[in-house]
mmCIF file of N, CA and C in Angstrom:
data_model
loop_
_atom_site.group_PDB
_atom_site.id
_atom_site.type_symbol
_atom_site.label_atom_id
_atom_site.label_comp_id
_atom_site.label_asym_id
_atom_site.label_seq_id
_atom_site.Cartn_x
_atom_site.Cartn_y
_atom_site.Cartn_z
ATOM 1 N N PRO A 1 0.666 -1.130 -0.052
ATOM 2 C CA PRO A 1 0.104 -0.015 -0.204
ATOM 3 C C PRO A 1 0.891 1.243 0.068
ATOM 4 N N SER A 2 0.443 2.170 -0.674
ATOM 5 C CA SER A 2 0.865 3.496 -0.676
ATOM 6 C C SER A 2 0.953 4.201 0.537
ATOM 7 N N VAL A 3 1.686 5.406 0.835
ATOM 8 C CA VAL A 3 1.846 5.856 2.196
ATOM 9 C C VAL A 3 0.909 7.257 1.995
ATOM 10 N N LEU A 4 0.888 7.912 0.578
ATOM 11 C CA LEU A 4 0.367 9.222 0.600
ATOM 12 C C LEU A 4 -1.066 9.334 -0.243
ATOM 13 N N ASN A 5 -0.979 7.856 -1.298
ATOM 14 C CA ASN A 5 -2.156 8.000 -2.015
ATOM 15 C C ASN A 5 -3.487 7.411 -2.010
ATOM 16 N N GLY A 6 -3.746 6.937 -0.407
ATOM 17 C CA GLY A 6 -4.764 6.366 -0.015
ATOM 18 C C GLY A 6 -4.760 4.894 -0.033
ATOM 19 N N GLY A 7 -3.455 4.536 -0.306
ATOM 20 C CA GLY A 7 -3.331 2.728 -0.198
ATOM 21 C C GLY A 7 -3.639 2.281 1.162
ATOM 22 N N LEU A 8 -2.999 2.736 2.063
ATOM 23 C CA LEU A 8 -3.162 2.681 3.744
ATOM 24 C C LEU A 8 -4.331 2.122 4.113
ATOM 25 N N GLY A 9 -5.717 2.784 3.397
ATOM 26 C CA GLY A 9 -7.087 3.088 3.509
ATOM 27 C C GLY A 9 -7.614 1.193 3.493
ATOM 28 N N LYS A 10 -6.918 0.584 2.578
ATOM 29 C CA LYS A 10 -7.228 -0.897 2.414
ATOM 30 C C LYS A 10 -6.867 -1.782 3.092
ATOM 31 N N ILE A 11 -5.774 -1.316 4.233
ATOM 32 C CA ILE A 11 -5.651 -2.331 5.202
ATOM 33 C C ILE A 11 -6.729 -2.581 6.000
ATOM 34 N N SER A 12 -7.167 -3.639 6.634
ATOM 35 C CA SER A 12 -7.741 -3.425 7.882
ATOM 36 C C SER A 12 -7.235 -3.185 9.255
ATOM 37 N N PRO A 13 -8.481 -2.381 9.667
ATOM 38 C CA PRO A 13 -7.707 -2.050 10.923
ATOM 39 C C PRO A 13 -7.552 -2.796 11.929
ATOM 40 N N PHE A 14 -7.977 -4.087 11.834
ATOM 41 C CA PHE A 14 -7.197 -5.180 12.765
ATOM 42 C C PHE A 14 -5.749 -5.382 12.611
ATOM 43 N N TYR A 15 -5.030 -5.540 11.743
ATOM 44 C CA TYR A 15 -4.044 -5.405 11.037
ATOM 45 C C TYR A 15 -3.060 -4.317 11.834
ATOM 46 N N TRP A 16 -3.780 -3.084 11.554
ATOM 47 C CA TRP A 16 -2.842 -1.718 12.720
ATOM 48 C C TRP A 16 -2.821 -2.416 13.832
ATOM 49 N N ILE A 17 -4.186 -2.576 14.952
ATOM 50 C CA ILE A 17 -4.101 -2.942 16.097
ATOM 51 C C ILE A 17 -3.283 -4.003 16.667
ATOM 52 N N LEU A 18 -3.278 -4.999 15.685
ATOM 53 C CA LEU A 18 -2.361 -6.446 15.919
ATOM 54 C C LEU A 18 -0.820 -5.552 16.051
ATOM 55 N N CYS A 19 -0.003 -4.868 14.965
ATOM 56 C CA CYS A 19 0.665 -4.046 14.635
ATOM 57 C C CYS A 19 1.574 -3.208 16.250
ATOM 58 N N VAL A 20 0.281 -2.465 16.596
ATOM 59 C CA VAL A 20 0.693 -1.352 17.710
ATOM 60 C C VAL A 20 0.919 -2.516 18.910
ATOM 61 N N ALA A 21 -0.243 -3.509 19.280
ATOM 62 C CA ALA A 21 -0.324 -4.314 20.357
ATOM 63 C C ALA A 21 1.045 -5.131 20.602
ATOM 64 N N GLY A 22 1.698 -5.602 19.175
ATOM 65 C CA GLY A 22 2.889 -6.579 19.184
ATOM 66 C C GLY A 22 4.034 -5.309 19.455
ATOM 67 N N ALA A 23 3.950 -4.311 19.094
ATOM 68 C CA ALA A 23 5.229 -3.222 19.158
ATOM 69 C C ALA A 23 5.267 -2.590 20.785
ATOM 70 N N ALA A 24 3.635 -2.797 21.358
ATOM 71 C CA ALA A 24 3.753 -2.138 22.598
ATOM 72 C C ALA A 24 4.494 -3.605 23.522
ATOM 73 N N ALA A 25 4.078 -4.890 23.619
ATOM 74 C CA ALA A 25 4.634 -5.951 24.257
ATOM 75 C C ALA A 25 5.781 -5.763 23.919
ATOM 76 N N ILE A 26 6.320 -5.760 22.982
ATOM 77 C CA ILE A 26 7.905 -5.631 22.816
ATOM 78 C C ILE A 26 8.619 -4.713 23.909
ATOM 79 N N ASP A 27 7.809 -3.424 23.548
ATOM 80 C CA ASP A 27 8.101 -2.155 24.177
ATOM 81 C C ASP A 27 8.259 -2.655 26.027
ATOM 82 N N VAL A 28 7.489 -3.284 26.519
ATOM 83 C CA VAL A 28 6.933 -3.427 27.862
ATOM 84 C C VAL A 28 7.985 -4.470 28.013
ATOM 85 N N ILE A 29 7.963 -5.448 27.680
ATOM 86 C CA ILE A 29 9.017 -6.731 27.702
ATOM 87 C C ILE A 29 10.517 -5.874 28.245
ATOM 88 N N GLY A 30 10.906 -5.001 27.322
ATOM 89 C CA GLY A 30 12.058 -4.058 27.187
ATOM 90 C C GLY A 30 12.319 -3.524 28.398
ATOM 91 N N MET A 31 11.456 -2.538 28.684
ATOM 92 C CA MET A 31 11.319 -1.970 29.819
ATOM 93 C C MET A 31 11.132 -2.957 31.234
ATOM 94 N N GLY A 32 10.602 -4.012 31.347
ATOM 95 C CA GLY A 32 11.345 -4.841 32.637
ATOM 96 C C GLY A 32 12.289 -5.442 32.715
ATOM 97 N N LYS A 33 13.242 -5.672 31.464
ATOM 98 C CA LYS A 33 14.315 -6.077 31.733
ATOM 99 C C LYS A 33 15.476 -4.746 32.112
ATOM 100 N N LYS A 34 14.875 -3.783 31.732
ATOM 101 C CA LYS A 34 15.760 -2.254 31.610
ATOM 102 C C LYS A 34 16.955 -2.373 33.257
ATOM 103 N N GLY A 35 16.576 -3.110 34.228
ATOM 104 C CA GLY A 35 17.461 -3.125 35.215
ATOM 105 C C GLY A 35 18.217 -4.228 35.205
ATOM 106 N N ASN A 36 18.134 -5.193 34.417
ATOM 107 C CA ASN A 36 18.742 -6.125 34.345
ATOM 108 C C ASN A 36 20.547 -5.985 34.241
ATOM 109 N N GLU A 37 21.384 -6.900 34.911
ATOM 110 C CA GLU A 37 22.837 -6.262 34.494
ATOM 111 C C GLU A 37 23.379 -6.903 33.065
ATOM 112 N N GLY A 38 23.952 -6.120 32.143
ATOM 113 C CA GLY A 38 23.892 -6.330 31.221
ATOM 114 C C GLY A 38 23.289 -6.456 29.910
ATOM 115 N N TYR A 39 22.006 -5.862 30.497
ATOM 116 C CA TYR A 39 20.861 -5.409 29.371
ATOM 117 C C TYR A 39 21.128 -3.941 28.777
ATOM 118 N N PHE A 40 21.178 -4.137 27.274
ATOM 119 C CA PHE A 40 21.047 -3.251 26.640
ATOM 120 C C PHE A 40 19.722 -2.842 25.441
ATOM 121 N N PRO A 41 19.048 -1.867 25.211
ATOM 122 C CA PRO A 41 17.832 -1.654 24.625
ATOM 123 C C PRO A 41 18.203 -2.524 23.259
ATOM 124 N N GLY A 42 16.980 -3.573 23.174
ATOM 125 C CA GLY A 42 16.998 -4.373 21.586
ATOM 126 C C GLY A 42 17.553 -5.786 22.142
ATOM 127 N N ASN A 43 17.985 -6.156 23.263
ATOM 128 C CA ASN A 43 18.722 -7.361 23.770
ATOM 129 C C ASN A 43 18.080 -8.222 24.683
ATOM 130 N N PHE A 44 17.098 -9.124 23.640
ATOM 131 C CA PHE A 44 16.371 -10.208 24.427
ATOM 132 C C PHE A 44 16.760 -11.487 24.184
ATOM 133 N N GLY A 45 17.972 -11.222 23.782
ATOM 134 C CA GLY A 45 18.809 -13.095 24.303
ATOM 135 C C GLY A 45 18.485 -13.917 23.127
ATOM 136 N N PHE A 46 17.968 -13.126 22.051
ATOM 137 C CA PHE A 46 17.261 -14.189 20.637
ATOM 138 C C PHE A 46 18.652 -14.105 19.949
ATOM 139 N N ASP A 47 19.175 -14.912 19.541
ATOM 140 C CA ASP A 47 20.525 -15.105 18.716
ATOM 141 C C ASP A 47 20.655 -16.842 18.323
ATOM 142 N N PRO A 48 19.373 -17.249 17.666
ATOM 143 C CA PRO A 48 19.476 -18.354 17.573
ATOM 144 C C PRO A 48 20.572 -19.082 16.311
ATOM 145 N N LEU A 49 21.162 -18.453 15.659
ATOM 146 C CA LEU A 49 22.742 -18.357 14.623
ATOM 147 C C LEU A 49 23.561 -18.461 15.482
ATOM 148 N N GLY A 50 23.717 -17.554 16.261
ATOM 149 C CA GLY A 50 24.992 -17.456 17.230
ATOM 150 C C GLY A 50 25.803 -16.397 16.743
ATOM 151 N N VAL A 51 25.459 -15.460 15.663
ATOM 152 C CA VAL A 51 26.162 -14.475 14.965
ATOM 153 C C VAL A 51 26.383 -13.240 15.743
ATOM 154 N N TYR A 52 25.817 -13.109 17.333
ATOM 155 C CA TYR A 52 26.457 -11.670 17.675
ATOM 156 C C TYR A 52 27.713 -12.143 18.356
ATOM 157 N N PRO A 53 28.449 -11.440 18.122
ATOM 158 C CA PRO A 53 30.605 -11.366 18.563
ATOM 159 C C PRO A 53 29.808 -11.476 20.326
ATOM 160 N N LYS A 54 30.951 -12.287 20.818
ATOM 161 C CA LYS A 54 31.300 -12.650 22.320
ATOM 162 C C LYS A 54 32.051 -11.824 22.793
ATOM 163 N N ASP A 55 32.992 -11.173 21.857
ATOM 164 C CA ASP A 55 34.130 -9.919 22.403
ATOM 165 C C ASP A 55 33.602 -8.450 22.401
ATOM 166 N N GLU A 56 34.026 -7.673 23.550
ATOM 167 C CA GLU A 56 33.508 -6.293 23.443
ATOM 168 C C GLU A 56 33.719 -5.739 22.316
ATOM 169 N N GLU A 57 34.834 -5.661 21.505
ATOM 170 C CA GLU A 57 34.846 -5.018 20.105
ATOM 171 C C GLU A 57 33.825 -5.192 19.199
ATOM 172 N N GLY A 58 33.776 -6.484 19.108
ATOM 173 C CA GLY A 58 32.898 -7.259 18.114
ATOM 174 C C GLY A 58 31.734 -6.109 18.209
ATOM 175 N N GLN A 59 30.970 -6.923 19.858
ATOM 176 C CA GLN A 59 29.408 -6.495 19.779
ATOM 177 C C GLN A 59 29.267 -4.701 19.495
ATOM 178 N N LYS A 60 30.541 -4.155 19.611
ATOM 179 C CA LYS A 60 30.268 -2.601 19.507
ATOM 180 C C LYS A 60 30.386 -2.496 18.236
ATOM 181 N N TRP A 61 30.889 -3.154 17.354
ATOM 182 C CA TRP A 61 31.087 -3.050 16.183
ATOM 183 C C TRP A 61 29.534 -3.307 15.594
ATOM 184 N N MET A 62 28.787 -4.565 15.923
ATOM 185 C CA MET A 62 27.581 -4.776 15.618
ATOM 186 C C MET A 62 26.969 -3.935 15.755
ATOM 187 N N GLN A 63 27.026 -3.339 17.133
ATOM 188 C CA GLN A 63 25.607 -2.179 17.467
ATOM 189 C C GLN A 63 25.877 -0.781 16.445
ATOM 190 N N THR A 64 26.955 -0.816 16.651
ATOM 191 C CA THR A 64 27.239 0.411 15.248
ATOM 192 C C THR A 64 26.502 0.213 13.720
ATOM 193 N N ALA A 65 26.612 -0.926 13.168
ATOM 194 C CA ALA A 65 26.085 -1.532 12.186
ATOM 195 C C ALA A 65 24.691 -1.676 12.036
ATOM 196 N N GLU A 66 24.178 -1.906 13.274
ATOM 197 C CA GLU A 66 22.748 -1.797 13.564
ATOM 198 C C GLU A 66 21.961 -0.528 13.535
ATOM 199 N N ILE A 67 22.734 0.575 14.017
ATOM 200 C CA ILE A 67 22.419 1.631 14.208
ATOM 201 C C ILE A 67 22.091 2.246 12.997
ATOM 202 N N LYS A 68 23.546 2.329 12.104
ATOM 203 C CA LYS A 68 23.675 2.656 10.804
ATOM 204 C C LYS A 68 22.431 2.368 9.760
ATOM 205 N N ASN A 69 22.338 0.963 10.058
ATOM 206 C CA ASN A 69 21.677 0.265 8.731
ATOM 207 C C ASN A 69 19.939 0.728 9.186
ATOM 208 N N GLY A 70 19.751 0.783 10.354
ATOM 209 C CA GLY A 70 18.168 1.446 10.824
ATOM 210 C C GLY A 70 18.432 2.748 10.484
ATOM 211 N N ARG A 71 19.322 3.545 10.557
ATOM 212 C CA ARG A 71 19.076 5.052 9.646
ATOM 213 C C ARG A 71 19.162 4.822 8.439
ATOM 214 N N LEU A 72 19.843 4.474 7.913
ATOM 215 C CA LEU A 72 19.515 4.300 6.389
ATOM 216 C C LEU A 72 18.258 3.400 6.021
ATOM 217 N N ALA A 73 17.647 2.890 6.733
ATOM 218 C CA ALA A 73 16.217 2.213 6.392
ATOM 219 C C ALA A 73 15.252 3.761 6.503
ATOM 220 N N MET A 74 15.586 4.423 7.541
ATOM 221 C CA MET A 74 14.504 5.490 7.587
ATOM 222 C C MET A 74 14.854 6.461 6.722
ATOM 223 N N ILE A 75 16.029 6.954 6.019
ATOM 224 C CA ILE A 75 16.054 7.731 5.091
ATOM 225 C C ILE A 75 15.321 7.139 3.636
ATOM 226 N N ALA A 76 15.383 5.820 3.423
ATOM 227 C CA ALA A 76 15.131 4.960 2.395
ATOM 228 C C ALA A 76 13.632 5.263 2.373
ATOM 229 N N ILE A 77 12.626 5.164 3.628
ATOM 230 C CA ILE A 77 11.534 5.286 3.745
ATOM 231 C C ILE A 77 11.023 6.375 3.496
ATOM 232 N N THR A 78 11.728 7.422 3.956
ATOM 233 C CA THR A 78 11.194 8.910 3.742
ATOM 234 C C THR A 78 11.350 8.917 2.287
ATOM 235 N N ALA A 79 12.656 8.632 1.778
ATOM 236 C CA ALA A 79 12.430 8.789 0.285
ATOM 237 C C ALA A 79 11.424 8.331 -0.631
ATOM 238 N N PHE A 80 11.058 7.368 -0.244
ATOM 239 C CA PHE A 80 10.022 6.380 -0.719
ATOM 240 C C PHE A 80 8.648 7.663 -0.710
ATOM 241 N N ALA A 81 8.385 7.925 0.168
ATOM 242 C CA ALA A 81 7.361 8.876 0.925
ATOM 243 C C ALA A 81 7.118 10.118 0.084
ATOM 244 N N VAL A 82 8.304 10.712 -0.142
ATOM 245 C CA VAL A 82 8.873 12.100 -0.904
ATOM 246 C C VAL A 82 7.997 11.586 -2.484
ATOM 247 N N GLN A 83 8.714 10.501 -3.152
ATOM 248 C CA GLN A 83 9.014 10.353 -4.344
ATOM 249 C C GLN A 83 7.215 10.096 -4.367
ATOM 250 N N GLU A 84 6.725 9.224 -3.666
ATOM 251 C CA GLU A 84 5.192 8.990 -3.814
ATOM 252 C C GLU A 84 4.208 10.268 -3.795
ATOM 253 N N PHE A 85 4.655 11.474 -2.981
ATOM 254 C CA PHE A 85 4.121 13.077 -2.978
ATOM 255 C C PHE A 85 4.208 13.116 -4.370
ATOM 256 N N VAL A 86 5.496 13.344 -4.698
ATOM 257 C CA VAL A 86 5.896 14.223 -5.778
ATOM 258 C C VAL A 86 5.254 13.661 -7.127
ATOM 259 N N SER A 87 5.174 12.214 -7.285
ATOM 260 C CA SER A 87 4.992 11.867 -8.596
ATOM 261 C C SER A 87 3.627 11.221 -8.623
ATOM 262 N N LYS A 88 2.754 10.931 -7.239
ATOM 263 C CA LYS A 88 1.301 10.403 -7.139
ATOM 264 C C LYS A 88 1.316 9.365 -7.689
ATOM 265 N N THR A 89 2.159 8.450 -7.837
ATOM 266 C CA THR A 89 2.385 7.052 -8.020
ATOM 267 C C THR A 89 3.100 6.378 -6.725
ATOM 268 N N GLY A 90 2.199 5.337 -6.336
ATOM 269 C CA GLY A 90 2.981 4.423 -5.423
ATOM 270 C C GLY A 90 4.085 3.640 -5.796
ATOM 271 N N VAL A 91 5.146 3.935 -4.960
ATOM 272 C CA VAL A 91 6.775 3.381 -5.265
ATOM 273 C C VAL A 91 6.430 1.879 -5.745
ATOM 274 N N VAL A 92 5.463 0.757 -5.585
ATOM 275 C CA VAL A 92 5.574 -0.452 -5.906
ATOM 276 C C VAL A 92 5.032 -0.242 -7.476
ATOM 277 N N ASP A 93 4.338 0.626 -7.855
ATOM 278 C CA ASP A 93 3.852 0.961 -8.875
ATOM 279 C C ASP A 93 4.988 1.862 -9.855
ATOM 280 N N GLU A 94 5.809 2.459 -9.242
ATOM 281 C CA GLU A 94 6.925 3.226 -9.980
ATOM 282 C C GLU A 94 8.283 2.552 -9.927
ATOM 283 N N THR A 95 8.379 1.836 -9.383
ATOM 284 C CA THR A 95 9.859 0.813 -9.317
ATOM 285 C C THR A 95 9.373 -0.717 -9.065
ATOM 286 N N PRO A 96 8.526 -1.400 -10.120
ATOM 287 C CA PRO A 96 8.024 -2.471 -9.500
ATOM 288 C C PRO A 96 9.258 -3.827 -10.136
ATOM 289 N N ILE A 97 10.637 -3.255 -10.324
ATOM 290 C CA ILE A 97 11.559 -4.505 -10.449
ATOM 291 C C ILE A 97 11.848 -4.788 -8.831
ATOM 292 N N PHE A 98 11.742 -3.701 -8.032
ATOM 293 C CA PHE A 98 12.513 -4.036 -6.560
ATOM 294 C C PHE A 98 11.547 -4.823 -5.950
ATOM 295 N N PHE A 99 10.006 -4.998 -6.466
ATOM 296 C CA PHE A 99 8.937 -5.950 -5.736
ATOM 297 C C PHE A 99 8.571 -7.122 -6.625
ATOM 298 N N LYS A 100 9.528 -7.435 -7.364
ATOM 299 C CA LYS A 100 9.127 -8.924 -7.992
ATOM 300 C C LYS A 100 10.275 -9.565 -7.711
ATOM 301 N N PRO A 101 9.950 -11.404 -7.958
ATOM 302 C CA PRO A 101 11.301 -11.986 -8.331
ATOM 303 C C PRO A 101 12.280 -11.557 -9.211
ATOM 304 N N LEU A 102 13.497 -11.530 -8.929
ATOM 305 C CA LEU A 102 14.531 -11.128 -9.852
ATOM 306 C C LEU A 102 14.298 -12.005 -11.513
ATOM 307 N N GLY A 103 13.962 -12.844 -11.311
ATOM 308 C CA GLY A 103 14.038 -13.626 -12.688
ATOM 309 C C GLY A 103 12.823 -12.733 -13.662
ATOM 310 N N ALA A 104 11.504 -13.113 -12.808
ATOM 311 C CA ALA A 104 10.667 -12.519 -13.536
ATOM 312 C C ALA A 104 10.649 -11.070 -14.003
ATOM 313 N N ALA A 105 11.345 -10.392 -12.648
ATOM 314 C CA ALA A 105 11.453 -8.865 -13.455
ATOM 315 C C ALA A 105 12.391 -8.943 -14.872
ATOM 316 N N LEU A 106 13.657 -9.530 -14.387
ATOM 317 C CA LEU A 106 14.547 -9.086 -15.825
ATOM 318 C C LEU A 106 13.643 -9.900 -17.286
ATOM 319 N N HIS A 107 13.131 -10.992 -17.045
ATOM 320 C CA HIS A 107 12.012 -11.494 -18.560
ATOM 321 C C HIS A 107 11.162 -10.583 -18.590
ATOM 322 N N GLU A 108 10.523 -9.845 -17.708
ATOM 323 C CA GLU A 108 9.482 -8.926 -18.174
ATOM 324 C C GLU A 108 10.325 -7.947 -18.818
ATOM 325 N N TYR A 109 11.323 -7.173 -18.619
ATOM 326 C CA TYR A 109 12.420 -6.210 -18.778
ATOM 327 C C TYR A 109 12.811 -6.550 -20.007
ATOM 328 N N ALA A 110 13.388 -7.971 -20.299
ATOM 329 C CA ALA A 110 14.221 -8.407 -21.430
ATOM 330 C C ALA A 110 13.285 -8.216 -22.397
ATOM 331 N N ASN A 111 12.108 -8.704 -22.182
ATOM 332 C CA ASN A 111 10.599 -8.540 -23.624
ATOM 333 C C ASN A 111 10.079 -7.165 -24.020
ATOM 334 N N SER A 112 10.454 -6.401 -23.179
ATOM 335 C CA SER A 112 10.130 -4.892 -23.455
ATOM 336 C C SER A 112 11.200 -4.095 -23.951
ATOM 337 N N GLY A 113 12.259 -4.922 -24.230
ATOM 338 C CA GLY A 113 13.062 -3.949 -25.150
ATOM 339 C C GLY A 113 14.520 -3.277 -24.151
ATOM 340 N N TYR A 114 14.299 -3.291 -22.949
ATOM 341 C CA TYR A 114 15.089 -2.645 -21.899
ATOM 342 C C TYR A 114 16.301 -3.607 -21.973
ATOM 343 N N ILE A 115 16.230 -4.599 -21.645
ATOM 344 C CA ILE A 115 17.722 -5.577 -21.723
ATOM 345 C C ILE A 115 17.937 -6.133 -23.038
ATOM 346 N N GLN A 116 18.986 -5.981 -23.380
ATOM 347 C CA GLN A 116 19.117 -6.691 -24.904
ATOM 348 C C GLN A 116 20.079 -7.710 -24.637
#
């Protein structure tokens, strides 16, 4: 659904209630762990693949990388909203290649003359 062209109205309010309730539950759990030793925001102890580094330097690097990735995502979604506002077309319709499987997108573009 598009942010600025009325597409969000097509989504059930029940979905939004579930999203807000899920986010609130995670926030309440985090606030409950706030006083625990070794806790930092976002640390729920969920690392099934064991990718979180054990050494302090690696942990700092991973936390910094996560913050930078989050900031980049916020910039990207803001750019999508601006693009929708300016073009009056949803991002999904404007750049469909990003929202289809790669093989299908390449096949479609090859058949329309974009890819030779």
